[in-house]
JSON list of C-alpha atoms in Angstrom, two decimals:
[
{"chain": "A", "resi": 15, "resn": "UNK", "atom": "CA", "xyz": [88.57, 120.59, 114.30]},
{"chain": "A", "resi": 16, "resn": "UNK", "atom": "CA", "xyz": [86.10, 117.62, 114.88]},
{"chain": "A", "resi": 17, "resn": "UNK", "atom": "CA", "xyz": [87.21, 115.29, 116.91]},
{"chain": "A", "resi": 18, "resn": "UNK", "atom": "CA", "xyz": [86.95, 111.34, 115.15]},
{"chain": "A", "resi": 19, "resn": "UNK", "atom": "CA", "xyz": [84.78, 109.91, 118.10]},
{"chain": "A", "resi": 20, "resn": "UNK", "atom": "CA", "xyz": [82.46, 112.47, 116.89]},
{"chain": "A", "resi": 21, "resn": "UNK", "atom": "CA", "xyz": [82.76, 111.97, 113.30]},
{"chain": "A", "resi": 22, "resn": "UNK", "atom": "CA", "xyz": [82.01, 108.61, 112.06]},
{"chain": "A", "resi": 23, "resn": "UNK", "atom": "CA", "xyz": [83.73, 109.88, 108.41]},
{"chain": "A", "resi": 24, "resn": "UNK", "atom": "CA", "xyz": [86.55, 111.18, 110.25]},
{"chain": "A", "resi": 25, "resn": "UNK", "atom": "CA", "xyz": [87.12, 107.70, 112.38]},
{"chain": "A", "resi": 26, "resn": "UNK", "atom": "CA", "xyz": [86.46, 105.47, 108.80]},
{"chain": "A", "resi": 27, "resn": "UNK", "atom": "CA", "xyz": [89.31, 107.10, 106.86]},
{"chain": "A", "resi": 28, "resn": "UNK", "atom": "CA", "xyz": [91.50, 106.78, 110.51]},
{"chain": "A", "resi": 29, "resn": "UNK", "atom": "CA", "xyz": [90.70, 103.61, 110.95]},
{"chain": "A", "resi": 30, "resn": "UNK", "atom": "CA", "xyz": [91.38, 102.58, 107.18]},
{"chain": "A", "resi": 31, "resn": "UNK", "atom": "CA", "xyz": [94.60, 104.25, 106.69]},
{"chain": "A", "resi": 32, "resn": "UNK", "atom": "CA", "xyz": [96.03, 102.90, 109.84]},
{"chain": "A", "resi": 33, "resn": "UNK", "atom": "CA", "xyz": [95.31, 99.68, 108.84]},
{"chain": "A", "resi": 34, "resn": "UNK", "atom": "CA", "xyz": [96.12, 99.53, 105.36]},
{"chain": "A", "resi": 35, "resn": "UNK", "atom": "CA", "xyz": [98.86, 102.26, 104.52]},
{"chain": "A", "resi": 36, "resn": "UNK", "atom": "CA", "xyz": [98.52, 101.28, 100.95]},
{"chain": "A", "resi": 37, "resn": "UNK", "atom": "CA", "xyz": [94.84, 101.69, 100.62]},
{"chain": "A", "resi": 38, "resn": "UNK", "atom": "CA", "xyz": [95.03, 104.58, 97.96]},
{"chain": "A", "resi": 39, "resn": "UNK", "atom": "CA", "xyz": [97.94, 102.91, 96.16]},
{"chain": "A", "resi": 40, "resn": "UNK", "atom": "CA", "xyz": [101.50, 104.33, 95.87]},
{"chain": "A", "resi": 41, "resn": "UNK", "atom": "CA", "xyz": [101.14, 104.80, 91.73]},
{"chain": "A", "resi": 42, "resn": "UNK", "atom": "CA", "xyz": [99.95, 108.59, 91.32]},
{"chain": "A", "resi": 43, "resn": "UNK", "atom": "CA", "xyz": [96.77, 109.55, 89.45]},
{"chain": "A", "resi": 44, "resn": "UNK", "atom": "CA", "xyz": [96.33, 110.11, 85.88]},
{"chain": "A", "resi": 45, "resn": "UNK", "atom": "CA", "xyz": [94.12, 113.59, 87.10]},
{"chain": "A", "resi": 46, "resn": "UNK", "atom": "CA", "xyz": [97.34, 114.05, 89.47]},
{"chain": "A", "resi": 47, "resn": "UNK", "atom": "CA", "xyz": [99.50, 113.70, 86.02]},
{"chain": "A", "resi": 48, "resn": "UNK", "atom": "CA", "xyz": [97.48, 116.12, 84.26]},
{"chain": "A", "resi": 49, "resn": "UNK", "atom": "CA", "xyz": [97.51, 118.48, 86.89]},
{"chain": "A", "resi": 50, "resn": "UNK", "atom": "CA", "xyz": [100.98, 118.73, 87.31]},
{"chain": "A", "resi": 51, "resn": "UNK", "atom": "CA", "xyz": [101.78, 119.96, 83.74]},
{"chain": "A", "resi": 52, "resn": "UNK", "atom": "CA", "xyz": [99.07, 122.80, 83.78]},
{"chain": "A", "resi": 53, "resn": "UNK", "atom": "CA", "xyz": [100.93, 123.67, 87.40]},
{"chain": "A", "resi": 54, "resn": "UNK", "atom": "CA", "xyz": [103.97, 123.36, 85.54]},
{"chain": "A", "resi": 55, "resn": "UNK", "atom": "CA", "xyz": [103.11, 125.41, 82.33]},
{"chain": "A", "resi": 56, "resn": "UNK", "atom": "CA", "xyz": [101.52, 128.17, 85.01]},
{"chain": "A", "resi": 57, "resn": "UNK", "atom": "CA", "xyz": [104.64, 128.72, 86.82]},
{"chain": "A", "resi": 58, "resn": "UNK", "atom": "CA", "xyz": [102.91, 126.81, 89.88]},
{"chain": "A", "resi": 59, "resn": "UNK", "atom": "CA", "xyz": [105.29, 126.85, 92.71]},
{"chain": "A", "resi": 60, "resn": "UNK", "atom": "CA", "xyz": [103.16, 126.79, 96.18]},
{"chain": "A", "resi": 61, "resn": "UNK", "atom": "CA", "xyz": [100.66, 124.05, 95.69]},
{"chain": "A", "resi": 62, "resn": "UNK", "atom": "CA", "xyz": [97.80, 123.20, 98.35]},
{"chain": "A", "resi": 63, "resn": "UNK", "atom": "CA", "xyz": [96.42, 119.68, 97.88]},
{"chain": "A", "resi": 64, "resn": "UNK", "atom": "CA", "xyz": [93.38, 119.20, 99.73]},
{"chain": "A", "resi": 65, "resn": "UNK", "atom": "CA", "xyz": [92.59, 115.55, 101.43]},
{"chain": "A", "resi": 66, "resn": "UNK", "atom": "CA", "xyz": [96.03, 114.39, 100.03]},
{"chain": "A", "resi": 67, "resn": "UNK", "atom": "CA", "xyz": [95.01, 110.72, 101.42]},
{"chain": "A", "resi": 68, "resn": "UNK", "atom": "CA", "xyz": [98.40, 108.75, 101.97]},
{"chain": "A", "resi": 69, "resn": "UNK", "atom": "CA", "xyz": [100.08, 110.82, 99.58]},
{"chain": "A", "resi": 70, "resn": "UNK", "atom": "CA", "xyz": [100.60, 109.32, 95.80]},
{"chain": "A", "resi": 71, "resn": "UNK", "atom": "CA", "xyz": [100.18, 112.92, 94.14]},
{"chain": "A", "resi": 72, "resn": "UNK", "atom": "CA", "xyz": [101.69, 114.62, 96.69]},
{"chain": "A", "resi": 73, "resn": "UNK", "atom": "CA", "xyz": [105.35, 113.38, 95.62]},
{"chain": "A", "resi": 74, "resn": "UNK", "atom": "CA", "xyz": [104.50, 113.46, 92.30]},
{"chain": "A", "resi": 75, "resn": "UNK", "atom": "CA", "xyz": [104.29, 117.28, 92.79]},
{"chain": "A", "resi": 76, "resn": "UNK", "atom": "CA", "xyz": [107.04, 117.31, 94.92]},
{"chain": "A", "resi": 77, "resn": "UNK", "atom": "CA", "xyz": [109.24, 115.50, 92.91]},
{"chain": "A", "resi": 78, "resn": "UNK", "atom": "CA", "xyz": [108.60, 117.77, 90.22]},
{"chain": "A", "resi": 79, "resn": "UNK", "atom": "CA", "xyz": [110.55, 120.41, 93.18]},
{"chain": "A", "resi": 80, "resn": "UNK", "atom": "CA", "xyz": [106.63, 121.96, 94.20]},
{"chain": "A", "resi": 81, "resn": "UNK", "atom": "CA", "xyz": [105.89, 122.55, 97.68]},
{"chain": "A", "resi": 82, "resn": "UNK", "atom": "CA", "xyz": [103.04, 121.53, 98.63]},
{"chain": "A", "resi": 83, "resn": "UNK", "atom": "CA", "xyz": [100.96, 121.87, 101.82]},
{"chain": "A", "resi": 84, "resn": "UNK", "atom": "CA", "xyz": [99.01, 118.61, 102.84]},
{"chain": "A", "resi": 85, "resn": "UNK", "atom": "CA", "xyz": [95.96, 119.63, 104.51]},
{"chain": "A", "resi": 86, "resn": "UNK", "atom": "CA", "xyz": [93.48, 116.69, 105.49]},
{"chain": "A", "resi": 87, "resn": "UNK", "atom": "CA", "xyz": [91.12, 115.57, 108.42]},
{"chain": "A", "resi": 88, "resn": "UNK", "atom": "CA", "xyz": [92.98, 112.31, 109.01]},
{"chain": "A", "resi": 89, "resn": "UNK", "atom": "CA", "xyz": [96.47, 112.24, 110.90]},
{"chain": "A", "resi": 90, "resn": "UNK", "atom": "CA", "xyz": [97.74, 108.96, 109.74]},
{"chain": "A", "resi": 91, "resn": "UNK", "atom": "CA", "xyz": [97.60, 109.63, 106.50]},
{"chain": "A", "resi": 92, "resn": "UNK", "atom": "CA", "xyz": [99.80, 113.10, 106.83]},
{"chain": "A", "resi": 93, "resn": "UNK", "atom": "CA", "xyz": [102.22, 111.00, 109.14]},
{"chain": "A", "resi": 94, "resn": "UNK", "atom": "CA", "xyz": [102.44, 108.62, 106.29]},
{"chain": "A", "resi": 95, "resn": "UNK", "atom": "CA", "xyz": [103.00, 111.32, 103.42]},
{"chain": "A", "resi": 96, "resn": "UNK", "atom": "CA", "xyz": [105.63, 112.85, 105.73]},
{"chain": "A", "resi": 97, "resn": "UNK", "atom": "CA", "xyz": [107.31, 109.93, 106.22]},
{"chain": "A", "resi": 98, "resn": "UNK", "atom": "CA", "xyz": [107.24, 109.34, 102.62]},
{"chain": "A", "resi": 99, "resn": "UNK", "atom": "CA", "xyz": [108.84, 112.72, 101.76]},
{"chain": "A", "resi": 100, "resn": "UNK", "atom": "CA", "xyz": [111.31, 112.45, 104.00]},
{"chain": "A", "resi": 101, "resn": "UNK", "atom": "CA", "xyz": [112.69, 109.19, 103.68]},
{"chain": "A", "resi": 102, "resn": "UNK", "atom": "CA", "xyz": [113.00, 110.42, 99.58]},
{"chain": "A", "resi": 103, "resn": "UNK", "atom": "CA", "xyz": [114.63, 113.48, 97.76]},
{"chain": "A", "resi": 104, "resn": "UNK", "atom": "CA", "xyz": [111.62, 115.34, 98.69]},
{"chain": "A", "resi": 105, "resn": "UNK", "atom": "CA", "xyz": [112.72, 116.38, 102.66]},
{"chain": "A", "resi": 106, "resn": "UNK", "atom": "CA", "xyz": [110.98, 119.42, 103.94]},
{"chain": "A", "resi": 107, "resn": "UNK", "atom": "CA", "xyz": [109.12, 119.57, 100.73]},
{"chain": "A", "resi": 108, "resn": "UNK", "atom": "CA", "xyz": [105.92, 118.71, 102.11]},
{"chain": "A", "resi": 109, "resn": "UNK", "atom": "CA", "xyz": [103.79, 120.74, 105.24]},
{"chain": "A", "resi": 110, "resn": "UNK", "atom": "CA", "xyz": [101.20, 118.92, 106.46]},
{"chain": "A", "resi": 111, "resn": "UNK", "atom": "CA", "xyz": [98.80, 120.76, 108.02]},
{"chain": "A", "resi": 112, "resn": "UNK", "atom": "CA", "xyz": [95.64, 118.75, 110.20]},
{"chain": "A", "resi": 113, "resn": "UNK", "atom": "CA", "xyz": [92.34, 120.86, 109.30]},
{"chain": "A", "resi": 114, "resn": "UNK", "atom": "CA", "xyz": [88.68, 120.27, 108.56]},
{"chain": "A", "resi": 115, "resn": "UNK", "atom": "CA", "xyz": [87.96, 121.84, 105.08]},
{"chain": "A", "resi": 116, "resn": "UNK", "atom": "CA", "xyz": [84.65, 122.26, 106.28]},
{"chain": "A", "resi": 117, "resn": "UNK", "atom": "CA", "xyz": [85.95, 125.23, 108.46]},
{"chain": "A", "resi": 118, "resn": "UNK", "atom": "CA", "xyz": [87.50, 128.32, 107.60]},
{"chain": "A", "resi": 119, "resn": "UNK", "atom": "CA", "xyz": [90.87, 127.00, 106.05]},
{"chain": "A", "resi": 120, "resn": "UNK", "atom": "CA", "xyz": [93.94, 127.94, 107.90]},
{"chain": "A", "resi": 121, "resn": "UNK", "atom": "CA", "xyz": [96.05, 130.17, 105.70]},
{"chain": "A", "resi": 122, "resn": "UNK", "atom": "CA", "xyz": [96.23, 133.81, 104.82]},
{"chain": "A", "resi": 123, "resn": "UNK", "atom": "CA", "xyz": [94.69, 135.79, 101.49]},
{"chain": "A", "resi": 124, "resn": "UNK", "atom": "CA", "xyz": [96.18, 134.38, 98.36]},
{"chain": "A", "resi": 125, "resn": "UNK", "atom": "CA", "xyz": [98.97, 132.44, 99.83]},
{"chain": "A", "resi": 126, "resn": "UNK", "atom": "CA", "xyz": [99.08, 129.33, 96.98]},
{"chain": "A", "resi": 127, "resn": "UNK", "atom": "CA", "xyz": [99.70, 129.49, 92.68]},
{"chain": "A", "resi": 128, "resn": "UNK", "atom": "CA", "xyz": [97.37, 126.19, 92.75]},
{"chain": "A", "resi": 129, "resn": "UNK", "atom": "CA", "xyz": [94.93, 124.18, 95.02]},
{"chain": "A", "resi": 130, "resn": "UNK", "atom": "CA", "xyz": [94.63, 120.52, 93.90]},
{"chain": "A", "resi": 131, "resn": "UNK", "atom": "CA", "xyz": [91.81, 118.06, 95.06]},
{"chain": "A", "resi": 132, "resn": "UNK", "atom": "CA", "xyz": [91.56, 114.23, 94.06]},
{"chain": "A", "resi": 133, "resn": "UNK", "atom": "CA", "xyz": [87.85, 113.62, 94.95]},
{"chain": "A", "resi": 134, "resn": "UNK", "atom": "CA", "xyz": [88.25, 115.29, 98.23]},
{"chain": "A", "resi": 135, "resn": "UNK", "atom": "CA", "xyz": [85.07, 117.68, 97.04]},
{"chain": "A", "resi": 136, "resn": "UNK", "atom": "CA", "xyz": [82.74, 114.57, 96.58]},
{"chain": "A", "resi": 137, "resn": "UNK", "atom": "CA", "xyz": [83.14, 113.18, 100.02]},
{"chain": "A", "resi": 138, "resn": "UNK", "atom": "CA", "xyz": [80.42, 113.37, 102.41]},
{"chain": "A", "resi": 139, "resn": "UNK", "atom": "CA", "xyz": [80.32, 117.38, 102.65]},
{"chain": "A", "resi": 140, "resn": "UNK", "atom": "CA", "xyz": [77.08, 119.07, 101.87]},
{"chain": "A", "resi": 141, "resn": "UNK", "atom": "CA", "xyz": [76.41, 121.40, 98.78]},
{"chain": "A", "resi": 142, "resn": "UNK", "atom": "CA", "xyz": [76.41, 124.40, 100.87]},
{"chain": "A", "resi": 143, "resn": "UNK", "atom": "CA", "xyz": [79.76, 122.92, 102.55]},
{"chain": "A", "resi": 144, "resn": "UNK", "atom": "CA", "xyz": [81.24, 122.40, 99.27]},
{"chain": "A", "resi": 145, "resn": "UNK", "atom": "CA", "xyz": [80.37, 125.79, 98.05]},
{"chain": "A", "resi": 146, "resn": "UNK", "atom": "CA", "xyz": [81.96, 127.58, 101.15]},
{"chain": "A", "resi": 147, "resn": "UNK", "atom": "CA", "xyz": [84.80, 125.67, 100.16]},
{"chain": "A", "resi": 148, "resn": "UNK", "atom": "CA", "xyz": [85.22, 126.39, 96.91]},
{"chain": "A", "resi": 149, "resn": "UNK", "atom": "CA", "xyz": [84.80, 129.94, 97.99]},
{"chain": "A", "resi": 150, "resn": "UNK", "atom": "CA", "xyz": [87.77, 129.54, 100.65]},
{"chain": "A", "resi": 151, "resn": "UNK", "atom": "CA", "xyz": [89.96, 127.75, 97.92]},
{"chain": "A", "resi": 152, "resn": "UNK", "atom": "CA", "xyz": [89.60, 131.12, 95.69]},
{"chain": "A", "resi": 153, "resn": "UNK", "atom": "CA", "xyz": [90.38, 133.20, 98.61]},
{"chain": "A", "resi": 154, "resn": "UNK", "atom": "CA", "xyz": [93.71, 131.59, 99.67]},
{"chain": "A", "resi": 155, "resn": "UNK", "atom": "CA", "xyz": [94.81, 131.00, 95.60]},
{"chain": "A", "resi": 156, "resn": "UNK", "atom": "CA", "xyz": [96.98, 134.39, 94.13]},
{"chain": "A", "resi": 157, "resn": "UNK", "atom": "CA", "xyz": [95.17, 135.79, 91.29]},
{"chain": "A", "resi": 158, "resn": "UNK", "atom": "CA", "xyz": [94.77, 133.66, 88.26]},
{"chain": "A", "resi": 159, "resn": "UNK", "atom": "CA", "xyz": [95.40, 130.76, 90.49]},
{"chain": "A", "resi": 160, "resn": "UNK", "atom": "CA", "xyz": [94.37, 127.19, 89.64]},
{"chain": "A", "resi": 161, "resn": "UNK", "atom": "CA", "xyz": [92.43, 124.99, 91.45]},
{"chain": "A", "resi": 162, "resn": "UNK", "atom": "CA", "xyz": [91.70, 121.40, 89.57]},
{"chain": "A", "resi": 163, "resn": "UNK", "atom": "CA", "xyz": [89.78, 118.90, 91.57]},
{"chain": "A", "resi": 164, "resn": "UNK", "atom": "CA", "xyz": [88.32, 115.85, 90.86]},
{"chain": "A", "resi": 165, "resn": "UNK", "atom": "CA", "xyz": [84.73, 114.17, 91.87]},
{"chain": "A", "resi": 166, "resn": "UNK", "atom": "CA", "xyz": [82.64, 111.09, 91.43]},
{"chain": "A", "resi": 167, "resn": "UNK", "atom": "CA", "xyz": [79.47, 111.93, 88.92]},
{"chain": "A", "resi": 168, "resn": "UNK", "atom": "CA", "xyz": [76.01, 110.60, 88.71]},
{"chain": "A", "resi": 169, "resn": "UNK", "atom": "CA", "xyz": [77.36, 108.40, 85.54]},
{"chain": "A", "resi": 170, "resn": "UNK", "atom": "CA", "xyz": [79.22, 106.45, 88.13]},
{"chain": "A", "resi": 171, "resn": "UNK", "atom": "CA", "xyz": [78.00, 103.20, 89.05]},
{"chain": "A", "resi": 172, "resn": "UNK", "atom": "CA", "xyz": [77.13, 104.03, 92.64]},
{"chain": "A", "resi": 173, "resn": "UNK", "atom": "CA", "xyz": [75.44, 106.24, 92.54]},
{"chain": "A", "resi": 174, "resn": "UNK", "atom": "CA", "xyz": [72.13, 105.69, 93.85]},
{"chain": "A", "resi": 175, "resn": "UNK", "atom": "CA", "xyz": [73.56, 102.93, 95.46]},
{"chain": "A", "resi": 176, "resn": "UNK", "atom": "CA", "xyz": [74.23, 101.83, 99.33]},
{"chain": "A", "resi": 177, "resn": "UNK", "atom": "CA", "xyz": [72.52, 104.38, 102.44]},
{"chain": "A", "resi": 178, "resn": "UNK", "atom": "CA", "xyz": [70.97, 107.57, 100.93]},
{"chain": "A", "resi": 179, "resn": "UNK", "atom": "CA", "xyz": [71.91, 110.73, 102.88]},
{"chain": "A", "resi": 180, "resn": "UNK", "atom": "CA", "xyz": [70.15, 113.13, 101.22]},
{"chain": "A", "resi": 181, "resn": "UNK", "atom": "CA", "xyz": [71.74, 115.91, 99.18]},
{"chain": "A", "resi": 182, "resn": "UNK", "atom": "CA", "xyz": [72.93, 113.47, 96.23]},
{"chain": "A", "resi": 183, "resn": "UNK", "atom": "CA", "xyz": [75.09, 111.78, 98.87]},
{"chain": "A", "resi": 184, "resn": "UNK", "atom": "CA", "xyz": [75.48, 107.57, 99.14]},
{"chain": "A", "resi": 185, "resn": "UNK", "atom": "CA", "xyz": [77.00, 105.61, 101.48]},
{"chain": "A", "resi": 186, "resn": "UNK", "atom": "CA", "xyz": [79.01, 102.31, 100.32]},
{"chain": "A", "resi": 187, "resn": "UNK", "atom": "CA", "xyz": [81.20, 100.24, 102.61]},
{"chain": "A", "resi": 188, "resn": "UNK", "atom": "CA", "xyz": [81.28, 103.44, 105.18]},
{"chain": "A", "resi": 189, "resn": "UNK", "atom": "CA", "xyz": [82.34, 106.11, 103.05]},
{"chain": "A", "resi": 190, "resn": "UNK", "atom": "CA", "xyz": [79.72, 108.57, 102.03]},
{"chain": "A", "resi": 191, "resn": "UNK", "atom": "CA", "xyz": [80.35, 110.16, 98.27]},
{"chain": "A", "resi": 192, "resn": "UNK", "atom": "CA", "xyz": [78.48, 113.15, 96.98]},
{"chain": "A", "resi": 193, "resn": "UNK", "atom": "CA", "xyz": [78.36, 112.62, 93.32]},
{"chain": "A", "resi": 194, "resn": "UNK", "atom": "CA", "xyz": [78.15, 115.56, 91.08]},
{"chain": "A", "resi": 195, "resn": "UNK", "atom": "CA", "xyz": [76.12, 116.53, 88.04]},
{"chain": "A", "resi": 196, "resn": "UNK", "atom": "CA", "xyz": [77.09, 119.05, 85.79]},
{"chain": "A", "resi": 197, "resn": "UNK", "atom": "CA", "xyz": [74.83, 120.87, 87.22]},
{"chain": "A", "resi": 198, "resn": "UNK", "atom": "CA", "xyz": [77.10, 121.80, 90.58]},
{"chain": "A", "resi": 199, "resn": "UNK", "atom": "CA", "xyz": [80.06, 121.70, 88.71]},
{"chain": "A", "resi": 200, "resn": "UNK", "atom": "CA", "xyz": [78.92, 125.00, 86.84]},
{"chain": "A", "resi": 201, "resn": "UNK", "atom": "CA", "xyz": [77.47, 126.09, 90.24]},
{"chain": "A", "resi": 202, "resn": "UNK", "atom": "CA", "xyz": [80.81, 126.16, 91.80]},
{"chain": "A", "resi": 203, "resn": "UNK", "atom": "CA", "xyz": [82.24, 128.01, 88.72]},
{"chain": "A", "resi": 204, "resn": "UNK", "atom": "CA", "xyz": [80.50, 131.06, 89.55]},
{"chain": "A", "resi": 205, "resn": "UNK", "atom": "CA", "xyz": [83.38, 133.71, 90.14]},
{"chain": "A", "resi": 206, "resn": "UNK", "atom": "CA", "xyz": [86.01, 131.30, 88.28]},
{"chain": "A", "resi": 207, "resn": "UNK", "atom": "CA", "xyz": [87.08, 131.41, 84.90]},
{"chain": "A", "resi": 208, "resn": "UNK", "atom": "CA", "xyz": [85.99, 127.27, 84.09]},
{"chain": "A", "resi": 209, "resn": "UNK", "atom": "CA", "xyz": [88.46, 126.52, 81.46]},
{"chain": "A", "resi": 210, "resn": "UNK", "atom": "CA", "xyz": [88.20, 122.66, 81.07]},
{"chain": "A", "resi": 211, "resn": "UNK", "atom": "CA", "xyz": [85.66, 119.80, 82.08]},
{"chain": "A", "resi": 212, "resn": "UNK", "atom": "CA", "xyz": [86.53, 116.18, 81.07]},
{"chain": "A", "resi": 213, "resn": "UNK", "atom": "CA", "xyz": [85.58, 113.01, 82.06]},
{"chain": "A", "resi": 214, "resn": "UNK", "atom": "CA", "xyz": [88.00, 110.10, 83.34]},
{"chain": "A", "resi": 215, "resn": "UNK", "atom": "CA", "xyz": [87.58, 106.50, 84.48]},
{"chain": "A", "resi": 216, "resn": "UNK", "atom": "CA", "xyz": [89.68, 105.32, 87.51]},
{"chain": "A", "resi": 217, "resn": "UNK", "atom": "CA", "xyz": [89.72, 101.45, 89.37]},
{"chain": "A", "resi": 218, "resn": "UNK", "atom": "CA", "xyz": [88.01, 98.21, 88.08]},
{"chain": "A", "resi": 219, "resn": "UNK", "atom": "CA", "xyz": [84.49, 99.33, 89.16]},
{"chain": "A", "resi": 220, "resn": "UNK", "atom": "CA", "xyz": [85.57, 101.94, 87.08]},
{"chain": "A", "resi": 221, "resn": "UNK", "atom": "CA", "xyz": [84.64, 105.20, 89.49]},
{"chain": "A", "resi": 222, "resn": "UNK", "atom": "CA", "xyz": [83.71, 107.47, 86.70]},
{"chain": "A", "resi": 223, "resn": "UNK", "atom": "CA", "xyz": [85.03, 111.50, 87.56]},
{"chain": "A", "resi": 224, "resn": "UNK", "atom": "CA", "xyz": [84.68, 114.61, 86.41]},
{"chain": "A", "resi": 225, "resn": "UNK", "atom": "CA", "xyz": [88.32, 116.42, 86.35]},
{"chain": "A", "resi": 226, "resn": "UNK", "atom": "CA", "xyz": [87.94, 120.32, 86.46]},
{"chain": "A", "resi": 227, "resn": "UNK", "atom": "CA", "xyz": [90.26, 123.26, 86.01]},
{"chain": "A", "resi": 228, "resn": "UNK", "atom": "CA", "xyz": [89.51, 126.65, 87.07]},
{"chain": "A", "resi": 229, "resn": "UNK", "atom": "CA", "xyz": [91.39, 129.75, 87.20]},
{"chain": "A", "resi": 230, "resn": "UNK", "atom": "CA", "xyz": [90.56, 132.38, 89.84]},
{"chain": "A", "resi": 231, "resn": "UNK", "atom": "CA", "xyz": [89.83, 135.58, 88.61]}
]
C-alpha cells in the first residue's frame, strides 16, 4: 500500500474527505441506480465496489440487503461509509477493506456476483494500470459476474484541460482524470462479454461518462 506522503493523489482525496465529509454528496448516483437493478435481476448478492468515496452507492446497495466490500486508497472515506452503515439498518453490511487497486487486489478467485466502480477507473491510473485491473476485477468476480463501472470520456469538458500527464490523463484542481475513448473501453472488453455502453451526464459542469456493463465469461 502507498503511503499518502508519497502519493500526492492519495494525500488530495485524504485531505478532501477529511475536510468536507459531504464532498461526493449523500444522494446516490443515477449509474449507482442502474446498477443496482441489473445486480438485482442477476441474483447479485456479494458486491465489491471499488473507490466507494464517502459512500452514497454503497447504502444504496446495502439497503437493497447486498453486502458489499468497500475497498479504496483513502481511510477517511471508509471510516465515514462505516459509520454511515452502522449508525442505519445496514450494520455489518458493509467491509471496508484499505487497498491500492493498483496492486494485486486482496481477495481470493471468484469471491464476488458483481464489482461496481463510479469513475474509480478514470482516476489518475495508467492504461496499463487500468488494464491489470480490469484483469484482477474478472479474476475475483464468479463466472458470469458483472462488473459496471463508470468513467469520464473525451466528450467531457475537461478534457484537455488543466496539467497534462501524459497517457490521456488531466489534472484540474489536484485530481488527475484519465478520460476514456471508446477506444479503451472496447480494449478492456477483451475476455468480457460487453453487453451495454451508454452515455450519462452528472453535476452542473455536466461531467459527461460512459456507464459500462460487462459480464465475465
Amino acid at each position: 500500500m502507498v503511503g499518502a506522503g508519497s502519493d500526492p493523489q492519495l494525500a488530495q482525496w485524504t485531505r478532501t474527505f477529511e475536510a468536507r465529509p459531504d464532498f461526493l454528496g449523500a444522494e446516490p448516483s443515477e449509474p449507482g441506480r442502474a446498477a443496482l437493478q441489473r445486480f438485482l435481476a442477476a441474483g447479485a448478492r456479494d458486491i465489491l465496489e471499488l473507490g466507494p468515496g464517502q459512500g452514497r452507492d454503497t447504502l444504496l446497495f446495502v439497503a437493497a440487503g447486498l453486502r458489499v466490500t468497500a475497498l479504496d486508497f483513502a481511510a477517511p472515506g471508509l471510516e465515514q461509509i462505516r459509520a454511515k452503515a452502522d449508525a442505519g439498518a445496514a450494520a455489518g453490511s458493509v467491509e471496508a477493506v484499505v487497498a491500492d487497486v493498483r496492486e494485486r487486489l486482496p481477495f481470493p478467485d471468484a469471491a464476488f456476483d458483481a464489482a461496481y466502480a463510479h469513475m474509480l477507473f478514470c482516476m489518475a491510473l495508467t492504461t496499463p494500470e487500468i488494464e491489470r485491473l480490469a484483469a484482477e476485477v474478472g479474476r475475483v468476480l464468479r463466472p458470469g459476474g458483472l462488473l459496471v463501472y463508470t468513467v469520464r470520456n473525451t466528450s467531457d469538458a475537461h478534457y484537455r484541460a488543466g496539467i497534462e500527464h501524459g497517457d490521456e490523463r488531466f489534472e484540474m484542481g489536484g485530481f488527475v482524470v484519465h478520460f476514456f475513448d471508446l477506444a479503451l473501453v472496447e480494449r478492456l472488453a477483451e475476455g468480457w462479454e460487453l453487453l451495454e455502453v451508454s452515455e450519462h451526464e452528472e453535476g452542473r459542469l455536466p461531467r459527461r461518462l460512459f456507464v459500462v456493463t460487462m459480464r465475465r465469461a
